CSV table of C-alpha atoms in Angstrom, one decimal:
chain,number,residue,atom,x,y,z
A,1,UNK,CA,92.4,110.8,122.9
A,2,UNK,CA,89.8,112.0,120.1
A,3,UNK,CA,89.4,110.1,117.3
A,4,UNK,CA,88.3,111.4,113.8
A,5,UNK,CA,87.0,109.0,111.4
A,6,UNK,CA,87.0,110.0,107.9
A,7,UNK,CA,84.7,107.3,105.4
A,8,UNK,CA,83.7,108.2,102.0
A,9,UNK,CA,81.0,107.3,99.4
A,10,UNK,CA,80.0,107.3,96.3
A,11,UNK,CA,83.1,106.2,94.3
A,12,UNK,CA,86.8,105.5,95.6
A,13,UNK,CA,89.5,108.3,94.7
A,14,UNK,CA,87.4,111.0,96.0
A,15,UNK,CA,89.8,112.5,98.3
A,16,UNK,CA,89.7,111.1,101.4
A,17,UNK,CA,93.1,111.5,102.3
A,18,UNK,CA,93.3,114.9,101.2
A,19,UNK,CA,90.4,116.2,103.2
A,20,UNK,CA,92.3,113.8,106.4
A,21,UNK,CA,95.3,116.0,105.5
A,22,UNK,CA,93.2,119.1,105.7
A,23,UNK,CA,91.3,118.2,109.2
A,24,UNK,CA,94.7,117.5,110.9
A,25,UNK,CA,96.1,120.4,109.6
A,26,UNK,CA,94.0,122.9,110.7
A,27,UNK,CA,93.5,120.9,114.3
A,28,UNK,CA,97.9,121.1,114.4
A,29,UNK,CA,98.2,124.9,113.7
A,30,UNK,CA,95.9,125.0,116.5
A,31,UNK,CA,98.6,124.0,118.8
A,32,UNK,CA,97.5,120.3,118.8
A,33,UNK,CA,99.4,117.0,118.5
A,34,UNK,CA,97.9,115.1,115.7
A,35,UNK,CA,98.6,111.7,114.5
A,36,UNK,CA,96.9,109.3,111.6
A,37,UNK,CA,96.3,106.1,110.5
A,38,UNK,CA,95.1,105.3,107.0
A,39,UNK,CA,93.1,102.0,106.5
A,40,UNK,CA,93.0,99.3,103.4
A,41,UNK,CA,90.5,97.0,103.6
A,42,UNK,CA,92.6,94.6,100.7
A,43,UNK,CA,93.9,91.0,101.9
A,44,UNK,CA,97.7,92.0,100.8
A,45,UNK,CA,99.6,92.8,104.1
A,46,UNK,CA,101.2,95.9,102.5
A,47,UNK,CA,101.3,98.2,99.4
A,48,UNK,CA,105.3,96.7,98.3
A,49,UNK,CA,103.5,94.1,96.0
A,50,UNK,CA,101.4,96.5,94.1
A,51,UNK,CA,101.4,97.7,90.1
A,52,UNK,CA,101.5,101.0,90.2
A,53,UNK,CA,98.5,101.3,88.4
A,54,UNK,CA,96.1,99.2,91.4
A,55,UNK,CA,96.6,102.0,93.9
A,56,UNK,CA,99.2,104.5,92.7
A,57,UNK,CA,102.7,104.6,94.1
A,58,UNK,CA,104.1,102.6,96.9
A,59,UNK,CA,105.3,105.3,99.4
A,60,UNK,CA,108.2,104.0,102.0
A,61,UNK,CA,108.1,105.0,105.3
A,62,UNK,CA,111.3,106.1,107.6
A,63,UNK,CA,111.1,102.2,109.3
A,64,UNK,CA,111.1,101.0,105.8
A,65,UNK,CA,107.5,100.3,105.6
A,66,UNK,CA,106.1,100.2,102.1
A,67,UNK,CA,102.5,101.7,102.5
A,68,UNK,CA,99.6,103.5,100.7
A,69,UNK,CA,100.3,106.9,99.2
A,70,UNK,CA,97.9,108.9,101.3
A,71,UNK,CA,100.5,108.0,104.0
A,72,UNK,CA,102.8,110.6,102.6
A,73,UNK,CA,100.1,113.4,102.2
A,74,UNK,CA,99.6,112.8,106.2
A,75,UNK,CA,103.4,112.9,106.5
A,76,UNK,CA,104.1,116.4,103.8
A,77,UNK,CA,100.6,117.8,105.2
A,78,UNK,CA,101.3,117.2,109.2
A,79,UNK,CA,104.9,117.8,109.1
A,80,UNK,CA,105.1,114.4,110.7
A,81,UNK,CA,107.4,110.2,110.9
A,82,UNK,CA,104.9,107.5,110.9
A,83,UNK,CA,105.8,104.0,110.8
A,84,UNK,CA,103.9,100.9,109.1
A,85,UNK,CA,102.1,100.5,111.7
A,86,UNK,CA,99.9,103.2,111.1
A,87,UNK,CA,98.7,101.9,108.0
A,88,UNK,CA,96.0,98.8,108.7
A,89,UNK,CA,95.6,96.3,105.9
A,90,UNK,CA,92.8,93.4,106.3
A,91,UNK,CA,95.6,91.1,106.0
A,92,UNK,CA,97.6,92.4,108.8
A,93,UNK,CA,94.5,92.4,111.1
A,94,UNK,CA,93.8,88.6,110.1
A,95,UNK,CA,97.6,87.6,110.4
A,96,UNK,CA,97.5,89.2,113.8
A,97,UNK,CA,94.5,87.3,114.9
A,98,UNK,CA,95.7,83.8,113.2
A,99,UNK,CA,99.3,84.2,114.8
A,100,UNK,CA,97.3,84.8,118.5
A,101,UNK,CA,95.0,81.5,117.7
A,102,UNK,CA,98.0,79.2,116.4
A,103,UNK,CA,99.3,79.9,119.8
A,104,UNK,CA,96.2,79.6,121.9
A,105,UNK,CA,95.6,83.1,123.1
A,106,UNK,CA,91.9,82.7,122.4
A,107,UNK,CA,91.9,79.8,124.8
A,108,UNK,CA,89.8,77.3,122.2
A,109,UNK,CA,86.9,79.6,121.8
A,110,UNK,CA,85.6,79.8,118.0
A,111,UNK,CA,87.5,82.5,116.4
A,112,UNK,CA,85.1,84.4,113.8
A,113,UNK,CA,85.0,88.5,112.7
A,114,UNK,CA,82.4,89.8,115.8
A,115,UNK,CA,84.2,90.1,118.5
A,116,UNK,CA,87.9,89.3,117.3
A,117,UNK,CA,88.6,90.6,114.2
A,118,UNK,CA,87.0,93.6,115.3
A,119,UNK,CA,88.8,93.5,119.2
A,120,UNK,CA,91.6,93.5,116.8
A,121,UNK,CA,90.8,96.5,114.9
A,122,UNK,CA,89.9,98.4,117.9
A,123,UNK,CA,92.7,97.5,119.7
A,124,UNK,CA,95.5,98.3,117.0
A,125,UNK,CA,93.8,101.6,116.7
A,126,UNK,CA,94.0,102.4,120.4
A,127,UNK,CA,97.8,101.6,120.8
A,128,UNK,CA,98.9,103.2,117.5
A,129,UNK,CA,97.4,106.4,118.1
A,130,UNK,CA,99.4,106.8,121.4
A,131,UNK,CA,102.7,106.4,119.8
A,132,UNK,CA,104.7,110.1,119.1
A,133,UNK,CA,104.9,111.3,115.5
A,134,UNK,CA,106.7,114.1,115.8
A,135,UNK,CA,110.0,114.8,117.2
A,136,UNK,CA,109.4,116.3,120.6
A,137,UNK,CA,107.8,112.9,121.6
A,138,UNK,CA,104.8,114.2,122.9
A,139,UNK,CA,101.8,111.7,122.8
A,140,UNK,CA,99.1,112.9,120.2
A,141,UNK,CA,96.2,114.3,121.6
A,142,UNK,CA,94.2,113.7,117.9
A,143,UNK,CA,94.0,111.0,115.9
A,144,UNK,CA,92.6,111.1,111.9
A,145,UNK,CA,91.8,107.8,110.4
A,146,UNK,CA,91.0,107.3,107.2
A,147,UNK,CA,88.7,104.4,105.9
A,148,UNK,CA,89.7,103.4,102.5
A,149,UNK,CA,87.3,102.2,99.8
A,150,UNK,CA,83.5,103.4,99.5
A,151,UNK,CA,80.9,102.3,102.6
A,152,UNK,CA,78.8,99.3,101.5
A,153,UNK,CA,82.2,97.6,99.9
A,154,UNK,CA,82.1,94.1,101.4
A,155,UNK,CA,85.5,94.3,102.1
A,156,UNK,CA,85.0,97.4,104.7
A,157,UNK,CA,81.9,95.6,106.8
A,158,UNK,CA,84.5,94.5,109.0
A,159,UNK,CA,86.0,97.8,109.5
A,160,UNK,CA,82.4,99.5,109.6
A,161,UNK,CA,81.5,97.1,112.1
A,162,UNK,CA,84.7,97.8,114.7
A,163,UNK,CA,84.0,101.9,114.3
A,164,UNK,CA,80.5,101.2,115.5
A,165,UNK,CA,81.4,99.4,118.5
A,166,UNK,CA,84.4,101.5,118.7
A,167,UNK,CA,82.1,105.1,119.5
A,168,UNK,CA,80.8,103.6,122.5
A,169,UNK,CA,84.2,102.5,123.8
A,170,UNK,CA,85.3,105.7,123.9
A,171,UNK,CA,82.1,108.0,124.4
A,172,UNK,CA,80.4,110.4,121.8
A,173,UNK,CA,82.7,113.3,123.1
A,174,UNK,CA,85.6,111.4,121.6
A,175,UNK,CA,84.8,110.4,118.3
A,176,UNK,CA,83.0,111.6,115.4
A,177,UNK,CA,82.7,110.9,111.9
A,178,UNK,CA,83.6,113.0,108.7
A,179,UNK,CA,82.0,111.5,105.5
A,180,UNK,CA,83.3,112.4,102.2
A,181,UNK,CA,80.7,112.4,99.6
A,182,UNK,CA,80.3,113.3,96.0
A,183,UNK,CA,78.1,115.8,94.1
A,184,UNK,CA,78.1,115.0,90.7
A,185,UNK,CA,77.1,117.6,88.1
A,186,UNK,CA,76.1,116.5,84.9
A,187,UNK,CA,76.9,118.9,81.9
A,188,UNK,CA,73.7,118.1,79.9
A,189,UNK,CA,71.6,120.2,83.1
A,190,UNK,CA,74.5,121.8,85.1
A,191,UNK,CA,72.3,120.8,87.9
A,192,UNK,CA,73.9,119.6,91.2
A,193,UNK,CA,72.9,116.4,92.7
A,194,UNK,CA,72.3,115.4,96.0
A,195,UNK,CA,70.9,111.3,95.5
A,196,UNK,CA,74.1,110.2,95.3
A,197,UNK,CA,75.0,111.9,98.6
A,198,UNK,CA,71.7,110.7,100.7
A,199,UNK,CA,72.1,107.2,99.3
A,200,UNK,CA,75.2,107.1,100.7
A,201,UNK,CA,74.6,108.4,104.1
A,202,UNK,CA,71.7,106.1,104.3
A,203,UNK,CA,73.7,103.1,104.3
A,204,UNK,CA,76.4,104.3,106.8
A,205,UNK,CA,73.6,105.2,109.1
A,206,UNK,CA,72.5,101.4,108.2
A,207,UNK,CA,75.2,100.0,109.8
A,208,UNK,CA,75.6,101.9,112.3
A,209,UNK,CA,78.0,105.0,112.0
A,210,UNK,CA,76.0,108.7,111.9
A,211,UNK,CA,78.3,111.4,110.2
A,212,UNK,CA,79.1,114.4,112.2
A,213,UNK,CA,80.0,116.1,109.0
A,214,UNK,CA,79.3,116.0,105.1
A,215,UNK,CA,81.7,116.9,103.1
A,216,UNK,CA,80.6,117.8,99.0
A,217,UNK,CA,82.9,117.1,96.4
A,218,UNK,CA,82.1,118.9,93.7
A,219,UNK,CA,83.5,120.5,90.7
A,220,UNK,CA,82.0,124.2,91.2
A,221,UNK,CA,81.2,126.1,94.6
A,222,UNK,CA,77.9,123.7,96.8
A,223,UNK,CA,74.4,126.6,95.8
A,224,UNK,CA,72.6,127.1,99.2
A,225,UNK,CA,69.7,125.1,98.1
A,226,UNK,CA,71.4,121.9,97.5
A,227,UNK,CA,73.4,122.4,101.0
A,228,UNK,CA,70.0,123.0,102.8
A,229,UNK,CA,68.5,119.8,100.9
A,230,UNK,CA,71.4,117.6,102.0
A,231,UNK,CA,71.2,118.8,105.1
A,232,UNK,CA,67.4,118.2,105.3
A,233,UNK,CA,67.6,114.6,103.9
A,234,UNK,CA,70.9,113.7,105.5
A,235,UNK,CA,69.7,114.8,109.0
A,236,UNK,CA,72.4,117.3,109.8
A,237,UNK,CA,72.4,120.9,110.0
A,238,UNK,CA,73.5,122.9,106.8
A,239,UNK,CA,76.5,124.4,108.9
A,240,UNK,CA,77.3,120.8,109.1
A,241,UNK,CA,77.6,120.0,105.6
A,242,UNK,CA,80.9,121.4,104.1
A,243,UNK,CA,81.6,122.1,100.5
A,244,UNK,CA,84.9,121.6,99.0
A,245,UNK,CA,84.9,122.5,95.4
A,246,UNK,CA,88.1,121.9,92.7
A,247,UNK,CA,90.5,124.4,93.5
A,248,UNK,CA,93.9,125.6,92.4
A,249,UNK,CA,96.0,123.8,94.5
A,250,UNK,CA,95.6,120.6,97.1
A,251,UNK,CA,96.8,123.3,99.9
A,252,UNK,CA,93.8,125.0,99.4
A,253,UNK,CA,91.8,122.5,100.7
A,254,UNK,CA,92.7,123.0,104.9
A,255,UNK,CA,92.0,126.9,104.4
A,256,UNK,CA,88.2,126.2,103.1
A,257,UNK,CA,87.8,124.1,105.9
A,258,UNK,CA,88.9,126.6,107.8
A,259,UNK,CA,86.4,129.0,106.2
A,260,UNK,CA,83.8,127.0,106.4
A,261,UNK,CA,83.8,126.6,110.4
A,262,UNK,CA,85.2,123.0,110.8
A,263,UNK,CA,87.6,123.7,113.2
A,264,UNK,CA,84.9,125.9,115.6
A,265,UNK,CA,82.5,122.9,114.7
A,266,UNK,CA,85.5,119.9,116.3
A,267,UNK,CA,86.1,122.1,118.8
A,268,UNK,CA,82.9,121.9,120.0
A,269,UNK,CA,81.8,118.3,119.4
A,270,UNK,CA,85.0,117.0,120.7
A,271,UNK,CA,85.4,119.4,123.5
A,272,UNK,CA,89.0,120.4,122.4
A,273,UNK,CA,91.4,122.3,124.1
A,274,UNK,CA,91.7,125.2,121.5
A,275,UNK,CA,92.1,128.9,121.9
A,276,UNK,CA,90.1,130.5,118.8
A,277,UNK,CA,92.7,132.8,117.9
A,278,UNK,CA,94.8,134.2,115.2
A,279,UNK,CA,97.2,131.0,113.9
A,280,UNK,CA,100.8,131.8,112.8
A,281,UNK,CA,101.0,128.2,111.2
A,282,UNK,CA,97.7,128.7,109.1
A,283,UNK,CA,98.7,132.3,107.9
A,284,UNK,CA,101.6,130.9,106.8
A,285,UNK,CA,99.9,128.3,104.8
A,286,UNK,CA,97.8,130.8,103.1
A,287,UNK,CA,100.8,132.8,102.1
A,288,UNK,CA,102.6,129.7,100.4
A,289,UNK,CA,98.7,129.1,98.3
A,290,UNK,CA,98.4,132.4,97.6
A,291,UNK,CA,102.4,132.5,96.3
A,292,UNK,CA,101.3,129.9,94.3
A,293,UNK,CA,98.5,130.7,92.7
A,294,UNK,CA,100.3,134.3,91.7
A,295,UNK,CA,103.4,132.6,90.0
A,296,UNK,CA,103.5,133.3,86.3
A,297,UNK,CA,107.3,131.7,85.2
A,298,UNK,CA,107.5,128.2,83.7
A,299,UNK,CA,109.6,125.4,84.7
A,300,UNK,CA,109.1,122.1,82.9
A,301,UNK,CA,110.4,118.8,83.9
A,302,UNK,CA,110.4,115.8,81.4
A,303,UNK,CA,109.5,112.8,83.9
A,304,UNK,CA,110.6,109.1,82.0
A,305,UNK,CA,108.9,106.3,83.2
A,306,UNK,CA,106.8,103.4,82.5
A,307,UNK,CA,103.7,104.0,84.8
A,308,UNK,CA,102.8,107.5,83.2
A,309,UNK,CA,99.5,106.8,82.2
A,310,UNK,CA,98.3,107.2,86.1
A,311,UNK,CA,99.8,110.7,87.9
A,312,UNK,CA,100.0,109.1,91.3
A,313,UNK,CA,102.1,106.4,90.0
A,314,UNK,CA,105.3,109.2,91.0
A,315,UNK,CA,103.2,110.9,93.6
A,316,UNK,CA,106.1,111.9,96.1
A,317,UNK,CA,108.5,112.6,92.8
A,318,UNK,CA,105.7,114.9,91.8
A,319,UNK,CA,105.5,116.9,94.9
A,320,UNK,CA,109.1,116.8,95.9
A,321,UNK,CA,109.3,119.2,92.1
A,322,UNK,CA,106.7,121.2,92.9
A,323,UNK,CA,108.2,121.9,96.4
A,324,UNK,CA,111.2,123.4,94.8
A,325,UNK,CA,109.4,124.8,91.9
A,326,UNK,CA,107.5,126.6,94.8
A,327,UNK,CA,110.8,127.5,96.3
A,328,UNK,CA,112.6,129.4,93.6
A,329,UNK,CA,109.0,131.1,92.4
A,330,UNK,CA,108.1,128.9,89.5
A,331,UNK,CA,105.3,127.1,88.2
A,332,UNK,CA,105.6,123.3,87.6
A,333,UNK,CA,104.8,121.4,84.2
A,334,UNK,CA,105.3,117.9,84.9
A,335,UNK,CA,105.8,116.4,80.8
A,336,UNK,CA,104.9,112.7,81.6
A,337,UNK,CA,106.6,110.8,78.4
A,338,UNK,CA,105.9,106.3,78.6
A,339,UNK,CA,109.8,105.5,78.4
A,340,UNK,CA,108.8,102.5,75.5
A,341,UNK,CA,107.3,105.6,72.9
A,342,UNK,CA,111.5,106.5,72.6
A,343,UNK,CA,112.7,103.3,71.6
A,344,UNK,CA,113.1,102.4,68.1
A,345,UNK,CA,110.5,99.7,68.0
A,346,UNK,CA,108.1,102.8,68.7
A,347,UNK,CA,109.3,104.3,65.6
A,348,UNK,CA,108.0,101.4,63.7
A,349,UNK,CA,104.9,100.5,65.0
A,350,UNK,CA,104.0,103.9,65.7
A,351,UNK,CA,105.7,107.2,64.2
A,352,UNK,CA,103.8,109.6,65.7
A,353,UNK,CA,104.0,108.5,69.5
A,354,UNK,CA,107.7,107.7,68.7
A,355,UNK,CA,107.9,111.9,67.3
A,356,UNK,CA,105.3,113.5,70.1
A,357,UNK,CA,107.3,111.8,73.0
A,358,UNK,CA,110.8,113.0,71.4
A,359,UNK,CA,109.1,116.5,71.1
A,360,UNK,CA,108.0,116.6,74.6
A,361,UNK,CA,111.7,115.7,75.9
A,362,UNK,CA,113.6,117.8,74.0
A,363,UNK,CA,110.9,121.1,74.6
A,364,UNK,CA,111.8,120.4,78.8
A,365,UNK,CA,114.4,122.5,80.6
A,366,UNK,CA,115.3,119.2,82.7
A,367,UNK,CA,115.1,115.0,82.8
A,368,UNK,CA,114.0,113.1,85.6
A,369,UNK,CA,114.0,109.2,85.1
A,370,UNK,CA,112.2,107.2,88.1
A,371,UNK,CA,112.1,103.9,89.6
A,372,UNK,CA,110.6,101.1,88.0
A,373,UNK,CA,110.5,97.3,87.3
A,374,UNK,CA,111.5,94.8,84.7
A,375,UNK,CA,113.2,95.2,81.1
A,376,UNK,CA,110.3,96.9,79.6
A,377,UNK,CA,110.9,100.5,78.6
A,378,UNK,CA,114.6,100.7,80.4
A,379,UNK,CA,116.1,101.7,76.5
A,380,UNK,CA,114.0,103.8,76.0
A,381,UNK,CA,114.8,105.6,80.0
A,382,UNK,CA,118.4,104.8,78.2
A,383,UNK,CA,118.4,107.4,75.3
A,384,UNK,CA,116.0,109.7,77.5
A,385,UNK,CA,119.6,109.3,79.9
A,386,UNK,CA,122.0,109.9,76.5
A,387,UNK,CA,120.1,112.6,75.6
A,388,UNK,CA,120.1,114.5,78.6
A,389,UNK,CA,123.9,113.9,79.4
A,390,UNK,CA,124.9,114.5,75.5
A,391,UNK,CA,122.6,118.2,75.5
A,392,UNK,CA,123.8,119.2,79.0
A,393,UNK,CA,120.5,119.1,80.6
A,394,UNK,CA,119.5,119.1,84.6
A,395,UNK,CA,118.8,115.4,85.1
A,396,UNK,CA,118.0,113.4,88.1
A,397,UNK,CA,117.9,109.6,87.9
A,398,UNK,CA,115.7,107.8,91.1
A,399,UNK,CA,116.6,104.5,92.1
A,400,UNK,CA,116.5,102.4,88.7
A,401,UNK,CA,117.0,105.7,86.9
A,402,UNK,CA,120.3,106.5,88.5
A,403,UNK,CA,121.1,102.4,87.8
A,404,UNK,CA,120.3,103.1,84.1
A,405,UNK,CA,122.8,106.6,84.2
A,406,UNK,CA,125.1,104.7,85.3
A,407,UNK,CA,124.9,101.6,82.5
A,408,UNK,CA,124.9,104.1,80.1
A,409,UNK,CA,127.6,106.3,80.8
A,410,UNK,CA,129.3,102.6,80.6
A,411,UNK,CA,127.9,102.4,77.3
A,412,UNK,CA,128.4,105.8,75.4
A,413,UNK,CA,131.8,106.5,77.4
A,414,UNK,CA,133.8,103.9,78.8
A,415,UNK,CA,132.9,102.0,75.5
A,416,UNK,CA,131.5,98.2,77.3
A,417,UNK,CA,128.8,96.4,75.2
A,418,UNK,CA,126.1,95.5,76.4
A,419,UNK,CA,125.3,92.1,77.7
A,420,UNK,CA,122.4,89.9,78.0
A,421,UNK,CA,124.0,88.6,81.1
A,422,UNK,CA,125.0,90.6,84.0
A,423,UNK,CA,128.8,91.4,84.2
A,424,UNK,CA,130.6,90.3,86.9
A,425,UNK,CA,130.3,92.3,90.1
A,426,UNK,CA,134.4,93.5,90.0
A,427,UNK,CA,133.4,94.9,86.8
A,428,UNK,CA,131.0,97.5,88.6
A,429,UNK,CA,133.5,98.1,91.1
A,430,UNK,CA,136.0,99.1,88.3
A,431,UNK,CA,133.9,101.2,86.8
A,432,UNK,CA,132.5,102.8,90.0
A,433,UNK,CA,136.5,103.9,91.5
A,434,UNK,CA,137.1,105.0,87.9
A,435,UNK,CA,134.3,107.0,88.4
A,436,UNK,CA,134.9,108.5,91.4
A,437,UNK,CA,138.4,107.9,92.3
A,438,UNK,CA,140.4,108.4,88.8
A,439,UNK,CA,143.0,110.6,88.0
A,440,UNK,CA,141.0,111.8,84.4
A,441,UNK,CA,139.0,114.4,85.0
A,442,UNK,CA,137.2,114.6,81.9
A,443,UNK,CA,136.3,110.7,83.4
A,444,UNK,CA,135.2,112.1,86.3
């Protein structure tokens, strides 16, 4: 088994999981069997807890694992079914190792972080990297893990601490480490800079963990110079410091790699079994960018929610549109409208929200209402719902959303008020046969 480890510095959000997307996808159209695991280092044992806005949206897993998002990248990049399991929390690693000493597993000794929180680490690692993600059921010869968080957070030292023990355990040849760092530019010079970058590096060569490979976040294309002065500082060769700059699309991102010698460099370190040849898999990723980038029709989607202020709030809904977008040659425009700035109450505290979100809804060629929580904004998701059934528009309602079409086709149609208090459950079931089971087909 070879294990990639991908850390990053410098600020949280810069990334990570799409440049772990990347790596594996570049390794798979090589004919490899690539896995990953994605790491939290917060207490909670899982993401189904979590506002939106703490780590963007809660993505659910086939075994109905509730997980970080970056877990879906992994699964839309890789073409692959992971289970919870492959996402490590700090709170499942402690429950693990306080379940073992309740029962006396550690046979008295004092249980502390070094060596059994980070036996634990190591060892949850090892057996979840075995287990087949993809449906031949063939054992996964790579395995990408992504380190959430920034290095030097004290709530990664644990983490930190396992990975350095954990490159010994199984020998330089399989394991290296890809850091992701950033490279701000400042508009007042235009200057690229590197201190952030070499600070960084420093302290993950402080405790322990030397990256194999730099990669540069940056907003424009990494100048020569600054790659041969990070290279110099950071005590790795410039071929080992990769730049990947904004681009036009995410799936861009595994075909600079690409350019840019990663896959020739892995093969190497890691002693992979690859034949450096022409990739059917990659070619057809560059087609599908390339499609992309060249598509010049408009289709705009209204999305009503309550957590629009952060885009990964609807990350999956998000891609899932521009999937299809993709697939009937259009562009996406996602028109994020906050479900509360249609309501009424909006109208009176502030017109001009109240008129701008109206605008935006009634300029889209189709509605798509979300999940959510709470009572907050669900009127507002309401006349979004009205609206869209009333004008004839494409609309799609997601867990609460298609709750809401359905209280409001109650409403505007069959006529029931509505109640503070819930109606009673035959009342549903009335409504739901009339629904699909009457006679009326104007009903219907």
């Amino acid at each position: 088994m070879k294990y990639i480890l991908v850390t990053g510095g410098v600020i949280s959000g810069i990334g990570k999981g799409i440049i772990a997307s990347s790596v594996g996808t570049i390794l798979k159209s090589c004919g490899l069997h690539v896995t990953a695991i994605k790491i939290d280092p917060y207490i909670n044992i899982d993401a189904g807890t979590f506002s939106p806005y703490e780590h963007g949206e809660v993505f659910v897993l086939d075994d109905g694992g509730e997980v970080d998002l970056d877990l879906g990248n992994y699964e839309r990049f890789l073409d692959i079914r992971l289970i919870r399991d492959n996402n490590i929390t700090t709170g499942k690693i402690y429950q693990s190792v306080i379940n073992k000493e309740r029962k006396g597993d550690y046979l008295g000794k004092t249980v502390q972080v070094v060596p059994h929180i980070t036996d634990a680490i190591q060892e949850w690692v090892m057996k979840q990297a075995t287990i087949s993600v993809d449906e031949d059921g063939v054992e996964p010869q790579v395995c990408v893990i992504e380190l959430g968080g920034t290095v030097g957070d004290i709530e990664s030292m644990p983490f930190i601490e396992a990975f350095r023990q954990f490159q010994f355990k199984v020998k330089r040849e399989n394991f290296c480490n890809i850091h992701v760092s950033l490279i701000p530019q400042p508009n007042t010079t235009g200057e690229q800079k590197t201190k952030p970058t070499q600070n960084s590096v420093r302290e993950l060569r402080g405790l322990g963990l030397s990256p194999d490979l730099i990669v540069c976040r940056c907003t424009t294309p990494l100048e020569t110079s600054v790659k041969e002065k990070i290279s110099m500082f950071c005590h790795v060769e410039p071929t080992q410091v990769i730049c990947v700059h904004d681009v036009s699309s995410i799936y861009r991102v595994p075909l600079l790699l690409e350019d840019q010698g990663v896959v020739s460099y892995l093969c190497e370190r890691l002693n992979l079994p690859i034949e450096m040849r022409p990739r059917k898999m990659l070619t057809k990723w560059k087609e599908m960018a390339d499609r992309s980038d060249r598509l010049l029709e408009y289709v705009s989607i209204a999305l009503v929610g309550k957590y629009t202020k952060l885009a990964d709030s609807y990350t999956s809904v998000i891609k899932a549109l521009e999937h299809s977008a993709l697939a009937i040659n259009h562009k996406l425009e996602v028109k994020y409208i906050d479900s509360a700035d249609l309501e009424t109450t909006t109208l009176q505290d502030d017109p001009v929200k109240y008129h701008e979100a109206w605008q935006k809804l009634c300029s889209a060629h189709g509605v798509l209402v979300p999940g959510g929580f709470g009572a907050r904004g669900t009127e507002g998701k309401m006349q979004a719902i009205s609206w869209a059934r009333k004008q004839n528009k494409p609309f799609l309602g997601v867990c609460l959303g298609m709750q809401l079409a359905v209280c409001e086709f109650a409403r505007s149609v069959l006529g029931w008020e509505a109640k503070k208090h819930l109606l009673p459950v035959e009342s549903y079931m009335e409504m739901w046969n009339m629904l699909t089971n009457g006679t009326d087909t104007d009903l219907r």
